[in-house]
Amino acid sequence: MTRCIGKKALWELSEGGGSEAERAHLETCEACQRHYQHLIRDLELIGQVLQEPEPRLRTGSSPGMLPRRWIPAAALAATCLLVWGVSLVWEPVKLVWFAYHDKETVRTAQMIEQQLLPALFSTVAEVGLGALPEQASDLDYLQAALDGGWPCERSGIEQTDSCGRNLSSLGLDGTQD
Amino acid sequence: MRITPVADGQEQFAALYRAHRARIVRLCRLLLQDQPEAEEVAQDVFLKLLKTDSVWNHPVPIESWLTRFAVNACRDRRRSRWWRGRREMPNAFIEDDFPSPCRTPEEVLVSSEQRERIWRGLRTLSARQREVFVLRYVEGRSGGDVAELLGITPGSVKQHLFRAVQNMRKALGSGV
């Protein structure tokens, strides 16, 4: 045997194992002998130290670590916590968003009420009729018809006394604001 | 020491306790790396021995029974103390606790450093590696004995033992 002995074989020799060839090599090879002596010395030193009382340990200064098998569970728990936390934060954001959009809706409705409706129904305002009478019964229309015609329209027709009277009775003369 | 059931069993037990307590405590301390817990477990081991009648009639030497009880009890204890061990994970040895027979300050330093490395190295071993290493190199048992005590094959003992030796030498700073 010409090659030097490997670590495992060297250790096996120290345990009383190994082949005859290895043993013969160990007797002749200085390098292997050196390694062998080193191994024996280390083992003796370790055995001797471990016979002594174990030194006390400083405790408490290092943060505890989870054992590896708990890491997936911890990761899952952390993810759930994160999702829950995000949902908590997201909820107010959603509320603010909707509140903002609600304000927009209200503003739009106000705009329609204040600007669009008057523009669309400006004729009513222009003639000064104001709001329609709350109650104009069929009887009024019947009476107007019996008196000589329909209640007058404003455009292009001259108002007669009866027309004015009829309008008055119908509340369409513009005096009843 | 081989003990057979005798009338004055209590005296025999007391003698056995005196003869083996220190060894069992040391073994438990090395396996558990916790002195108070090691003492508790050693106490349990002797109580168990006292309660197990079959041990006294068995041809196997009582020392082997004690060692086997101790190893198994340490395993059980390790399983149940994982949380506490993790919570109070110690990180450094107290330097004053390293006894140093050396003379010069340089030797003292090297020696305490080596000791610390060895104790740290022992902590890096797996439970099985620690068992085989301690039984082989501290208790001085043969490979066959270790295999029998741990209930594993001699091949498995060799494998764990070699890895343990490698790890310990690496911890010691030897060119492994």
mmCIF file of C-alpha atoms in Angstrom:
data_model
loop_
_atom_site.group_PDB
_atom_site.id
_atom_site.type_symbol
_atom_site.label_atom_id
_atom_site.label_comp_id
_atom_site.label_asym_id
_atom_site.label_seq_id
_atom_site.Cartn_x
_atom_site.Cartn_y
_atom_site.Cartn_z
ATOM 1 C CA MET A 1 0.000 0.000 0.000
ATOM 2 C CA THR A 2 1.611 3.238 -1.181
ATOM 3 C CA ARG A 3 -1.178 5.805 -0.796
ATOM 4 C CA CYS A 4 -1.714 7.509 2.543
ATOM 5 C CA ILE A 5 -4.584 6.364 4.678
ATOM 6 C CA GLY A 6 -7.849 8.291 4.560
ATOM 7 C CA LYS A 7 -9.506 9.888 7.571
ATOM 8 C CA LYS A 8 -12.108 7.216 8.030
ATOM 9 C CA ALA A 9 -9.622 4.377 7.675
ATOM 10 C CA LEU A 10 -7.311 6.114 10.101
ATOM 11 C CA TRP A 11 -10.115 6.443 12.615
ATOM 12 C CA GLU A 12 -11.069 2.787 12.074
ATOM 13 C CA LEU A 13 -7.481 1.830 12.829
ATOM 14 C CA SER A 14 -7.771 3.761 16.071
ATOM 15 C CA GLU A 15 -10.876 1.726 16.848
ATOM 16 C CA GLY A 16 -8.989 -1.514 16.334
ATOM 17 C CA GLY A 17 -10.323 -2.065 12.834
ATOM 18 C CA GLY A 18 -8.754 -1.548 9.430
ATOM 19 C CA SER A 19 -6.920 -3.941 7.150
ATOM 20 C CA GLU A 20 -3.481 -5.431 7.540
ATOM 21 C CA ALA A 21 -2.241 -3.397 4.613
ATOM 22 C CA GLU A 22 -3.384 -0.181 6.259
ATOM 23 C CA ARG A 23 -1.766 -1.184 9.493
ATOM 24 C CA ALA A 24 1.477 -1.971 7.712
ATOM 25 C CA HIS A 25 1.354 1.357 5.914
ATOM 26 C CA LEU A 26 0.780 3.212 9.154
ATOM 27 C CA GLU A 27 3.901 1.691 10.603
ATOM 28 C CA THR A 28 6.041 2.924 7.748
ATOM 29 C CA CYS A 29 4.451 6.248 6.714
ATOM 30 C CA GLU A 30 5.496 9.234 8.800
ATOM 31 C CA ALA A 31 2.709 11.472 7.548
ATOM 32 C CA CYS A 32 0.073 8.898 8.426
ATOM 33 C CA GLN A 33 1.670 8.340 11.804
ATOM 34 C CA ARG A 34 1.559 12.064 12.443
ATOM 35 C CA HIS A 35 -2.129 12.210 11.507
ATOM 36 C CA TYR A 36 -2.854 9.153 13.584
ATOM 37 C CA GLN A 37 -1.130 10.604 16.643
ATOM 38 C CA HIS A 38 -3.007 13.837 16.149
ATOM 39 C CA LEU A 39 -6.305 11.968 16.030
ATOM 40 C CA ILE A 40 -5.507 9.974 19.155
ATOM 41 C CA ARG A 41 -4.427 13.137 20.968
ATOM 42 C CA ASP A 42 -7.619 14.948 19.978
ATOM 43 C CA LEU A 43 -9.820 12.076 21.106
ATOM 44 C CA GLU A 44 -8.007 11.831 24.424
ATOM 45 C CA LEU A 45 -8.271 15.568 24.957
ATOM 46 C CA ILE A 46 -11.973 15.579 24.115
ATOM 47 C CA GLY A 47 -12.658 12.594 26.364
ATOM 48 C CA GLN A 48 -10.726 14.230 29.187
ATOM 49 C CA VAL A 49 -12.488 17.583 28.880
ATOM 50 C CA LEU A 50 -15.895 15.950 28.753
ATOM 51 C CA GLN A 51 -15.129 14.155 32.020
ATOM 52 C CA GLU A 52 -14.817 17.537 33.717
ATOM 53 C CA PRO A 53 -17.805 19.412 35.045
ATOM 54 C CA GLU A 54 -19.529 21.281 32.294
ATOM 55 C CA PRO A 55 -19.073 25.048 32.462
ATOM 56 C CA ARG A 56 -22.146 27.090 33.180
ATOM 57 C CA LEU A 57 -23.759 28.901 30.335
ATOM 58 C CA ARG A 58 -24.818 32.491 30.066
ATOM 59 C CA THR A 59 -28.521 32.459 29.434
ATOM 60 C CA GLY A 60 -31.205 34.826 28.412
ATOM 61 C CA SER A 61 -29.328 37.244 26.215
ATOM 62 C CA SER A 62 -30.101 35.599 22.924
ATOM 63 C CA PRO A 63 -33.535 35.674 21.436
ATOM 64 C CA GLY A 64 -35.226 32.309 21.347
ATOM 65 C CA MET A 65 -35.556 30.610 18.021
ATOM 66 C CA LEU A 66 -38.335 28.453 16.768
ATOM 67 C CA PRO A 67 -37.509 24.888 16.013
ATOM 68 C CA ARG A 68 -37.373 24.168 12.320
ATOM 69 C CA ARG A 69 -40.490 22.047 12.292
ATOM 70 C CA TRP A 70 -42.540 25.017 13.506
ATOM 71 C CA ILE A 71 -41.307 27.379 10.834
ATOM 72 C CA PRO A 72 -44.019 26.496 8.245
ATOM 73 C CA ALA A 73 -46.762 26.912 10.844
ATOM 74 C CA ALA A 74 -45.254 30.190 11.969
ATOM 75 C CA ALA A 75 -45.017 31.371 8.369
ATOM 76 C CA LEU A 76 -48.672 30.490 7.797
ATOM 77 C CA ALA A 77 -49.719 32.288 10.959
ATOM 78 C CA ALA A 78 -47.681 35.322 9.950
ATOM 79 C CA THR A 79 -49.303 35.340 6.511
ATOM 80 C CA CYS A 80 -52.792 35.137 8.033
ATOM 81 C CA LEU A 81 -51.905 37.963 10.375
ATOM 82 C CA LEU A 82 -50.608 40.020 7.483
ATOM 83 C CA VAL A 83 -53.758 39.428 5.428
ATOM 84 C CA TRP A 84 -55.906 40.345 8.403
ATOM 85 C CA GLY A 85 -53.852 43.462 9.025
ATOM 86 C CA VAL A 86 -54.061 44.513 5.394
ATOM 87 C CA SER A 87 -57.826 43.956 5.390
ATOM 88 C CA LEU A 88 -58.099 46.167 8.471
ATOM 89 C CA VAL A 89 -56.149 48.912 6.763
ATOM 90 C CA TRP A 90 -57.957 48.410 3.452
ATOM 91 C CA GLU A 91 -61.427 48.758 4.971
ATOM 92 C CA PRO A 92 -61.004 52.432 5.960
ATOM 93 C CA VAL A 93 -59.430 53.096 2.570
ATOM 94 C CA LYS A 94 -62.492 51.615 0.933
ATOM 95 C CA LEU A 95 -64.782 53.674 3.140
ATOM 96 C CA VAL A 96 -62.893 56.846 2.322
ATOM 97 C CA TRP A 97 -63.054 55.981 -1.369
ATOM 98 C CA PHE A 98 -66.779 55.400 -1.251
ATOM 99 C CA ALA A 99 -67.322 58.469 0.850
ATOM 100 C CA TYR A 100 -65.424 60.486 -1.727
ATOM 101 C CA HIS A 101 -67.502 59.037 -4.505
ATOM 102 C CA ASP A 102 -70.680 59.651 -2.534
ATOM 103 C CA LYS A 103 -69.678 63.281 -2.224
ATOM 104 C CA GLU A 104 -69.194 63.360 -5.957
ATOM 105 C CA THR A 105 -72.682 61.956 -6.437
ATOM 106 C CA VAL A 106 -74.190 64.536 -4.121
ATOM 107 C CA ARG A 107 -72.292 67.294 -5.881
ATOM 108 C CA THR A 108 -73.549 66.048 -9.244
ATOM 109 C CA ALA A 109 -77.117 65.927 -7.994
ATOM 110 C CA GLN A 110 -76.794 69.457 -6.649
ATOM 111 C CA MET A 111 -75.388 70.618 -9.939
ATOM 112 C CA ILE A 112 -78.290 69.032 -11.801
ATOM 113 C CA GLU A 113 -80.762 70.565 -9.429
ATOM 114 C CA GLN A 114 -79.256 74.038 -9.421
ATOM 115 C CA GLN A 115 -78.035 74.424 -12.964
ATOM 116 C CA LEU A 116 -79.345 71.795 -15.320
ATOM 117 C CA LEU A 117 -82.986 71.761 -14.263
ATOM 118 C CA PRO A 118 -83.437 75.537 -14.405
ATOM 119 C CA ALA A 119 -81.779 75.513 -17.830
ATOM 120 C CA LEU A 120 -84.074 72.793 -19.111
ATOM 121 C CA PHE A 121 -87.243 74.259 -17.691
ATOM 122 C CA SER A 122 -86.391 77.921 -18.086
ATOM 123 C CA THR A 123 -89.670 78.707 -19.930
ATOM 124 C CA VAL A 124 -91.621 78.274 -16.771
ATOM 125 C CA ALA A 125 -89.404 80.696 -14.970
ATOM 126 C CA GLU A 126 -89.416 83.161 -17.822
ATOM 127 C CA VAL A 127 -93.219 83.409 -17.990
ATOM 128 C CA GLY A 128 -93.288 83.973 -14.322
ATOM 129 C CA LEU A 129 -95.758 81.219 -13.715
ATOM 130 C CA GLY A 130 -93.721 79.825 -10.949
ATOM 131 C CA ALA A 131 -94.637 76.472 -9.725
ATOM 132 C CA LEU A 132 -97.675 74.654 -11.008
ATOM 133 C CA PRO A 133 -100.732 74.892 -8.794
ATOM 134 C CA GLU A 134 -100.852 72.186 -6.362
ATOM 135 C CA GLN A 135 -104.412 71.312 -7.019
ATOM 136 C CA ALA A 136 -106.219 71.987 -10.308
ATOM 137 C CA SER A 137 -109.293 69.873 -10.354
ATOM 138 C CA ASP A 138 -111.196 68.702 -13.409
ATOM 139 C CA LEU A 139 -114.069 70.853 -12.243
ATOM 140 C CA ASP A 140 -112.076 74.002 -12.906
ATOM 141 C CA TYR A 141 -111.327 72.886 -16.430
ATOM 142 C CA LEU A 142 -115.014 72.019 -16.916
ATOM 143 C CA GLN A 143 -116.087 75.409 -15.626
ATOM 144 C CA ALA A 144 -113.655 77.154 -17.965
ATOM 145 C CA ALA A 145 -114.991 75.167 -20.894
ATOM 146 C CA LEU A 146 -118.585 76.040 -20.012
ATOM 147 C CA ASP A 147 -117.684 79.717 -19.715
ATOM 148 C CA GLY A 148 -116.490 79.839 -23.240
ATOM 149 C CA GLY A 149 -113.290 78.089 -23.946
ATOM 150 C CA TRP A 150 -110.107 76.622 -22.709
ATOM 151 C CA PRO A 151 -107.770 78.372 -20.428
ATOM 152 C CA CYS A 152 -105.668 80.639 -22.596
ATOM 153 C CA GLU A 153 -102.155 79.835 -23.709
ATOM 154 C CA ARG A 154 -99.690 82.607 -23.421
ATOM 155 C CA SER A 155 -98.142 82.584 -26.842
ATOM 156 C CA GLY A 156 -99.862 84.442 -29.633
ATOM 157 C CA ILE A 157 -103.338 84.717 -28.076
ATOM 158 C CA GLU A 158 -104.605 87.806 -26.496
ATOM 159 C CA GLN A 159 -105.985 87.305 -23.091
ATOM 160 C CA THR A 160 -109.641 88.159 -22.587
ATOM 161 C CA ASP A 161 -111.248 88.937 -19.276
ATOM 162 C CA SER A 162 -112.766 85.548 -19.118
ATOM 163 C CA CYS A 163 -109.440 84.100 -19.961
ATOM 164 C CA GLY A 164 -107.865 85.986 -17.142
ATOM 165 C CA ARG A 165 -110.678 84.910 -14.924
ATOM 166 C CA ASN A 166 -110.284 81.370 -15.964
ATOM 167 C CA LEU A 167 -106.578 81.554 -15.446
ATOM 168 C CA SER A 168 -107.182 83.019 -12.069
ATOM 169 C CA SER A 169 -109.566 80.266 -11.208
ATOM 170 C CA LEU A 170 -107.044 77.731 -12.358
ATOM 171 C CA GLY A 171 -104.214 79.414 -10.528
ATOM 172 C CA LEU A 172 -102.322 79.871 -13.806
ATOM 173 C CA ASP A 173 -102.315 83.650 -13.960
ATOM 174 C CA GLY A 174 -98.938 84.031 -12.429
ATOM 175 C CA THR A 175 -100.225 85.911 -9.447
ATOM 176 C CA GLN A 176 -100.291 82.942 -7.222
ATOM 177 C CA ASP A 177 -96.702 82.382 -6.347
ATOM 178 C CA MET B 1 -21.287 -5.190 39.540
ATOM 179 C CA ARG B 2 -23.732 -8.057 39.290
ATOM 180 C CA ILE B 3 -26.614 -8.014 41.724
ATOM 181 C CA THR B 4 -28.927 -10.856 42.495
ATOM 182 C CA PRO B 5 -32.138 -10.575 44.469
ATOM 183 C CA VAL B 6 -31.267 -10.840 48.069
ATOM 184 C CA ALA B 7 -33.103 -10.214 51.272
ATOM 185 C CA ASP B 8 -31.184 -7.069 52.043
ATOM 186 C CA GLY B 9 -32.014 -5.526 48.675
ATOM 187 C CA GLN B 10 -32.102 -2.033 50.090
ATOM 188 C CA GLU B 11 -28.479 -2.195 51.098
ATOM 189 C CA GLN B 12 -27.549 -3.551 47.704
ATOM 190 C CA PHE B 13 -29.464 -0.732 46.082
ATOM 191 C CA ALA B 14 -27.800 1.841 48.301
ATOM 192 C CA ALA B 15 -24.394 0.454 47.366
ATOM 193 C CA LEU B 16 -25.309 0.532 43.724
ATOM 194 C CA TYR B 17 -26.556 4.091 44.060
ATOM 195 C CA ARG B 18 -23.343 5.233 45.697
ATOM 196 C CA ALA B 19 -21.212 3.477 43.105
ATOM 197 C CA HIS B 20 -23.014 4.665 39.990
ATOM 198 C CA ARG B 21 -24.815 7.875 40.780
ATOM 199 C CA ALA B 22 -21.962 10.163 39.730
ATOM 200 C CA ARG B 23 -21.462 8.291 36.476
ATOM 201 C CA ILE B 24 -25.152 8.341 35.621
ATOM 202 C CA VAL B 25 -25.443 12.046 36.439
ATOM 203 C CA ARG B 26 -22.441 12.791 34.240
ATOM 204 C CA LEU B 27 -23.867 10.710 31.406
ATOM 205 C CA CYS B 28 -27.217 12.477 31.679
ATOM 206 C CA ARG B 29 -25.492 15.843 31.882
ATOM 207 C CA LEU B 30 -23.590 15.147 28.689
ATOM 208 C CA LEU B 31 -26.678 13.945 26.904
ATOM 209 C CA LEU B 32 -28.987 16.687 28.175
ATOM 210 C CA GLN B 33 -26.433 19.444 28.714
ATOM 211 C CA ASP B 34 -28.304 20.646 31.718
ATOM 212 C CA GLN B 35 -27.025 19.880 35.188
ATOM 213 C CA PRO B 36 -30.243 20.227 37.242
ATOM 214 C CA GLU B 37 -32.179 18.249 34.695
ATOM 215 C CA ALA B 38 -29.453 15.607 34.588
ATOM 216 C CA GLU B 39 -29.734 15.164 38.342
ATOM 217 C CA GLU B 40 -33.503 14.823 38.104
ATOM 218 C CA VAL B 41 -33.232 12.240 35.365
ATOM 219 C CA ALA B 42 -30.570 10.306 37.273
ATOM 220 C CA GLN B 43 -32.918 10.219 40.237
ATOM 221 C CA ASP B 44 -35.683 8.874 38.014
ATOM 222 C CA VAL B 45 -33.316 6.254 36.618
ATOM 223 C CA PHE B 46 -32.557 4.873 40.063
ATOM 224 C CA LEU B 47 -36.227 4.964 41.025
ATOM 225 C CA LYS B 48 -37.076 3.031 37.895
ATOM 226 C CA LEU B 49 -34.385 0.530 38.689
ATOM 227 C CA LEU B 50 -35.843 0.101 42.139
ATOM 228 C CA LYS B 51 -39.308 -0.559 40.717
ATOM 229 C CA THR B 52 -38.225 -2.926 37.939
ATOM 230 C CA ASP B 53 -37.868 -6.317 39.540
ATOM 231 C CA SER B 54 -36.901 -8.124 36.342
ATOM 232 C CA VAL B 55 -33.643 -6.168 36.164
ATOM 233 C CA TRP B 56 -32.331 -7.797 39.285
ATOM 234 C CA ASN B 57 -32.804 -11.287 37.908
ATOM 235 C CA HIS B 58 -31.424 -10.508 34.475
ATOM 236 C CA PRO B 59 -28.022 -11.841 33.450
ATOM 237 C CA VAL B 60 -27.081 -8.483 31.931
ATOM 238 C CA PRO B 61 -24.883 -6.472 34.332
ATOM 239 C CA ILE B 62 -26.779 -3.859 36.283
ATOM 240 C CA GLU B 63 -24.453 -1.104 34.989
ATOM 241 C CA SER B 64 -25.694 -1.760 31.490
ATOM 242 C CA TRP B 65 -29.274 -1.525 32.667
ATOM 243 C CA LEU B 66 -28.556 1.746 34.364
ATOM 244 C CA THR B 67 -26.878 3.147 31.281
ATOM 245 C CA ARG B 68 -29.739 2.019 29.071
ATOM 246 C CA PHE B 69 -32.327 3.499 31.434
ATOM 247 C CA ALA B 70 -30.373 6.747 31.544
ATOM 248 C CA VAL B 71 -30.058 7.035 27.769
ATOM 249 C CA ASN B 72 -33.765 6.351 27.282
ATOM 250 C CA ALA B 73 -34.777 8.729 30.049
ATOM 251 C CA CYS B 74 -32.626 11.457 28.515
ATOM 252 C CA ARG B 75 -34.271 10.896 25.162
ATOM 253 C CA ASP B 76 -37.710 11.254 26.749
ATOM 254 C CA ARG B 77 -36.618 14.357 28.591
ATOM 255 C CA ARG B 78 -35.192 15.912 25.443
ATOM 256 C CA ARG B 79 -38.486 15.423 23.696
ATOM 257 C CA SER B 80 -40.427 17.107 26.461
ATOM 258 C CA ARG B 81 -38.093 20.009 27.096
ATOM 259 C CA TRP B 82 -37.716 21.286 23.547
ATOM 260 C CA TRP B 83 -39.696 24.450 24.188
ATOM 261 C CA ARG B 84 -37.907 25.442 27.331
ATOM 262 C CA GLY B 85 -34.585 24.643 25.722
ATOM 263 C CA ARG B 86 -35.390 26.870 22.785
ATOM 264 C CA ARG B 87 -36.624 29.687 24.935
ATOM 265 C CA GLU B 88 -33.581 29.753 27.105
ATOM 266 C CA MET B 89 -31.065 28.963 24.435
ATOM 267 C CA PRO B 90 -27.735 29.772 26.055
ATOM 268 C CA ASN B 91 -25.135 31.322 23.881
ATOM 269 C CA ALA B 92 -21.889 31.469 25.813
ATOM 270 C CA PHE B 93 -20.014 29.647 28.507
ATOM 271 C CA ILE B 94 -18.873 31.429 31.601
ATOM 272 C CA GLU B 95 -15.120 31.572 31.203
ATOM 273 C CA ASP B 96 -14.353 31.302 34.916
ATOM 274 C CA ASP B 97 -15.893 27.841 34.864
ATOM 275 C CA PHE B 98 -13.128 26.401 32.730
ATOM 276 C CA PRO B 99 -10.696 24.782 35.108
ATOM 277 C CA SER B 100 -7.206 25.235 33.844
ATOM 278 C CA PRO B 101 -4.310 23.196 35.133
ATOM 279 C CA CYS B 102 -1.901 25.092 32.868
ATOM 280 C CA ARG B 103 0.628 27.551 34.178
ATOM 281 C CA THR B 104 1.421 30.368 31.787
ATOM 282 C CA PRO B 105 -1.301 32.847 30.800
ATOM 283 C CA GLU B 106 -0.866 31.819 27.184
ATOM 284 C CA GLU B 107 -1.401 28.175 28.068
ATOM 285 C CA VAL B 108 -4.408 29.110 30.181
ATOM 286 C CA LEU B 109 -5.914 30.968 27.249
ATOM 287 C CA VAL B 110 -5.318 28.143 24.777
ATOM 288 C CA SER B 111 -6.570 25.590 27.195
ATOM 289 C CA SER B 112 -9.791 27.378 28.096
ATOM 290 C CA GLU B 113 -10.328 28.109 24.437
ATOM 291 C CA GLN B 114 -9.955 24.441 23.599
ATOM 292 C CA ARG B 115 -12.330 23.470 26.362
ATOM 293 C CA GLU B 116 -14.905 25.906 25.200
ATOM 294 C CA ARG B 117 -14.557 24.599 21.661
ATOM 295 C CA ILE B 118 -15.046 21.041 22.850
ATOM 296 C CA TRP B 119 -18.173 21.882 24.829
ATOM 297 C CA ARG B 120 -19.503 23.898 21.959
ATOM 298 C CA GLY B 121 -18.695 21.039 19.611
ATOM 299 C CA LEU B 122 -20.651 18.625 21.755
ATOM 300 C CA ARG B 123 -23.653 20.890 21.430
ATOM 301 C CA THR B 124 -23.446 20.751 17.667
ATOM 302 C CA LEU B 125 -23.760 16.963 17.569
ATOM 303 C CA SER B 126 -27.081 15.361 16.836
ATOM 304 C CA ALA B 127 -28.718 13.454 19.678
ATOM 305 C CA ARG B 128 -27.645 10.120 18.247
ATOM 306 C CA GLN B 129 -24.089 11.255 17.564
ATOM 307 C CA ARG B 130 -23.838 12.584 21.086
ATOM 308 C CA GLU B 131 -25.069 9.304 22.529
ATOM 309 C CA VAL B 132 -22.573 7.179 20.662
ATOM 310 C CA PHE B 133 -19.711 9.605 21.216
ATOM 311 C CA VAL B 134 -20.283 9.934 24.943
ATOM 312 C CA LEU B 135 -20.765 6.218 25.456
ATOM 313 C CA ARG B 136 -17.647 5.433 23.447
ATOM 314 C CA TYR B 137 -15.177 8.139 24.450
ATOM 315 C CA VAL B 138 -16.410 9.271 27.853
ATOM 316 C CA GLU B 139 -17.919 6.091 29.226
ATOM 317 C CA GLY B 140 -15.261 4.069 27.459
ATOM 318 C CA ARG B 141 -17.620 1.419 26.102
ATOM 319 C CA SER B 142 -16.756 -0.682 23.092
ATOM 320 C CA GLY B 143 -18.523 -0.200 19.767
ATOM 321 C CA GLY B 144 -20.401 -3.453 20.284
ATOM 322 C CA ASP B 145 -21.546 -2.380 23.734
ATOM 323 C CA VAL B 146 -22.750 0.937 22.412
ATOM 324 C CA ALA B 147 -24.709 -0.808 19.675
ATOM 325 C CA GLU B 148 -26.327 -3.107 22.210
ATOM 326 C CA LEU B 149 -27.112 -0.319 24.636
ATOM 327 C CA LEU B 150 -28.704 1.866 22.000
ATOM 328 C CA GLY B 151 -30.371 -0.979 20.180
ATOM 329 C CA ILE B 152 -28.767 -0.193 16.838
ATOM 330 C CA THR B 153 -26.400 -2.087 14.561
ATOM 331 C CA PRO B 154 -22.603 -1.870 14.987
ATOM 332 C CA GLY B 155 -22.426 -0.447 11.464
ATOM 333 C CA SER B 156 -24.767 2.351 12.435
ATOM 334 C CA VAL B 157 -22.705 3.023 15.552
ATOM 335 C CA LYS B 158 -19.567 3.284 13.413
ATOM 336 C CA GLN B 159 -21.224 5.670 11.036
ATOM 337 C CA HIS B 160 -22.537 7.984 13.775
ATOM 338 C CA LEU B 161 -19.328 7.744 15.714
ATOM 339 C CA PHE B 162 -17.137 8.700 12.771
ATOM 340 C CA ARG B 163 -19.335 11.709 11.994
ATOM 341 C CA ALA B 164 -19.295 12.718 15.642
ATOM 342 C CA VAL B 165 -15.503 12.454 15.754
ATOM 343 C CA GLN B 166 -15.223 14.560 12.609
ATOM 344 C CA ASN B 167 -17.535 17.201 14.024
ATOM 345 C CA MET B 168 -15.760 17.292 17.357
ATOM 346 C CA ARG B 169 -12.346 17.612 15.744
ATOM 347 C CA LYS B 170 -13.636 20.318 13.486
ATOM 348 C CA ALA B 171 -14.998 22.147 16.527
ATOM 349 C CA LEU B 172 -11.654 21.718 18.218
ATOM 350 C CA GLY B 173 -9.972 23.345 15.264
ATOM 351 C CA SER B 174 -8.019 20.298 14.166
ATOM 352 C CA GLY B 175 -7.381 20.137 10.455
ATOM 353 C CA VAL B 176 -10.142 17.691 9.683
#
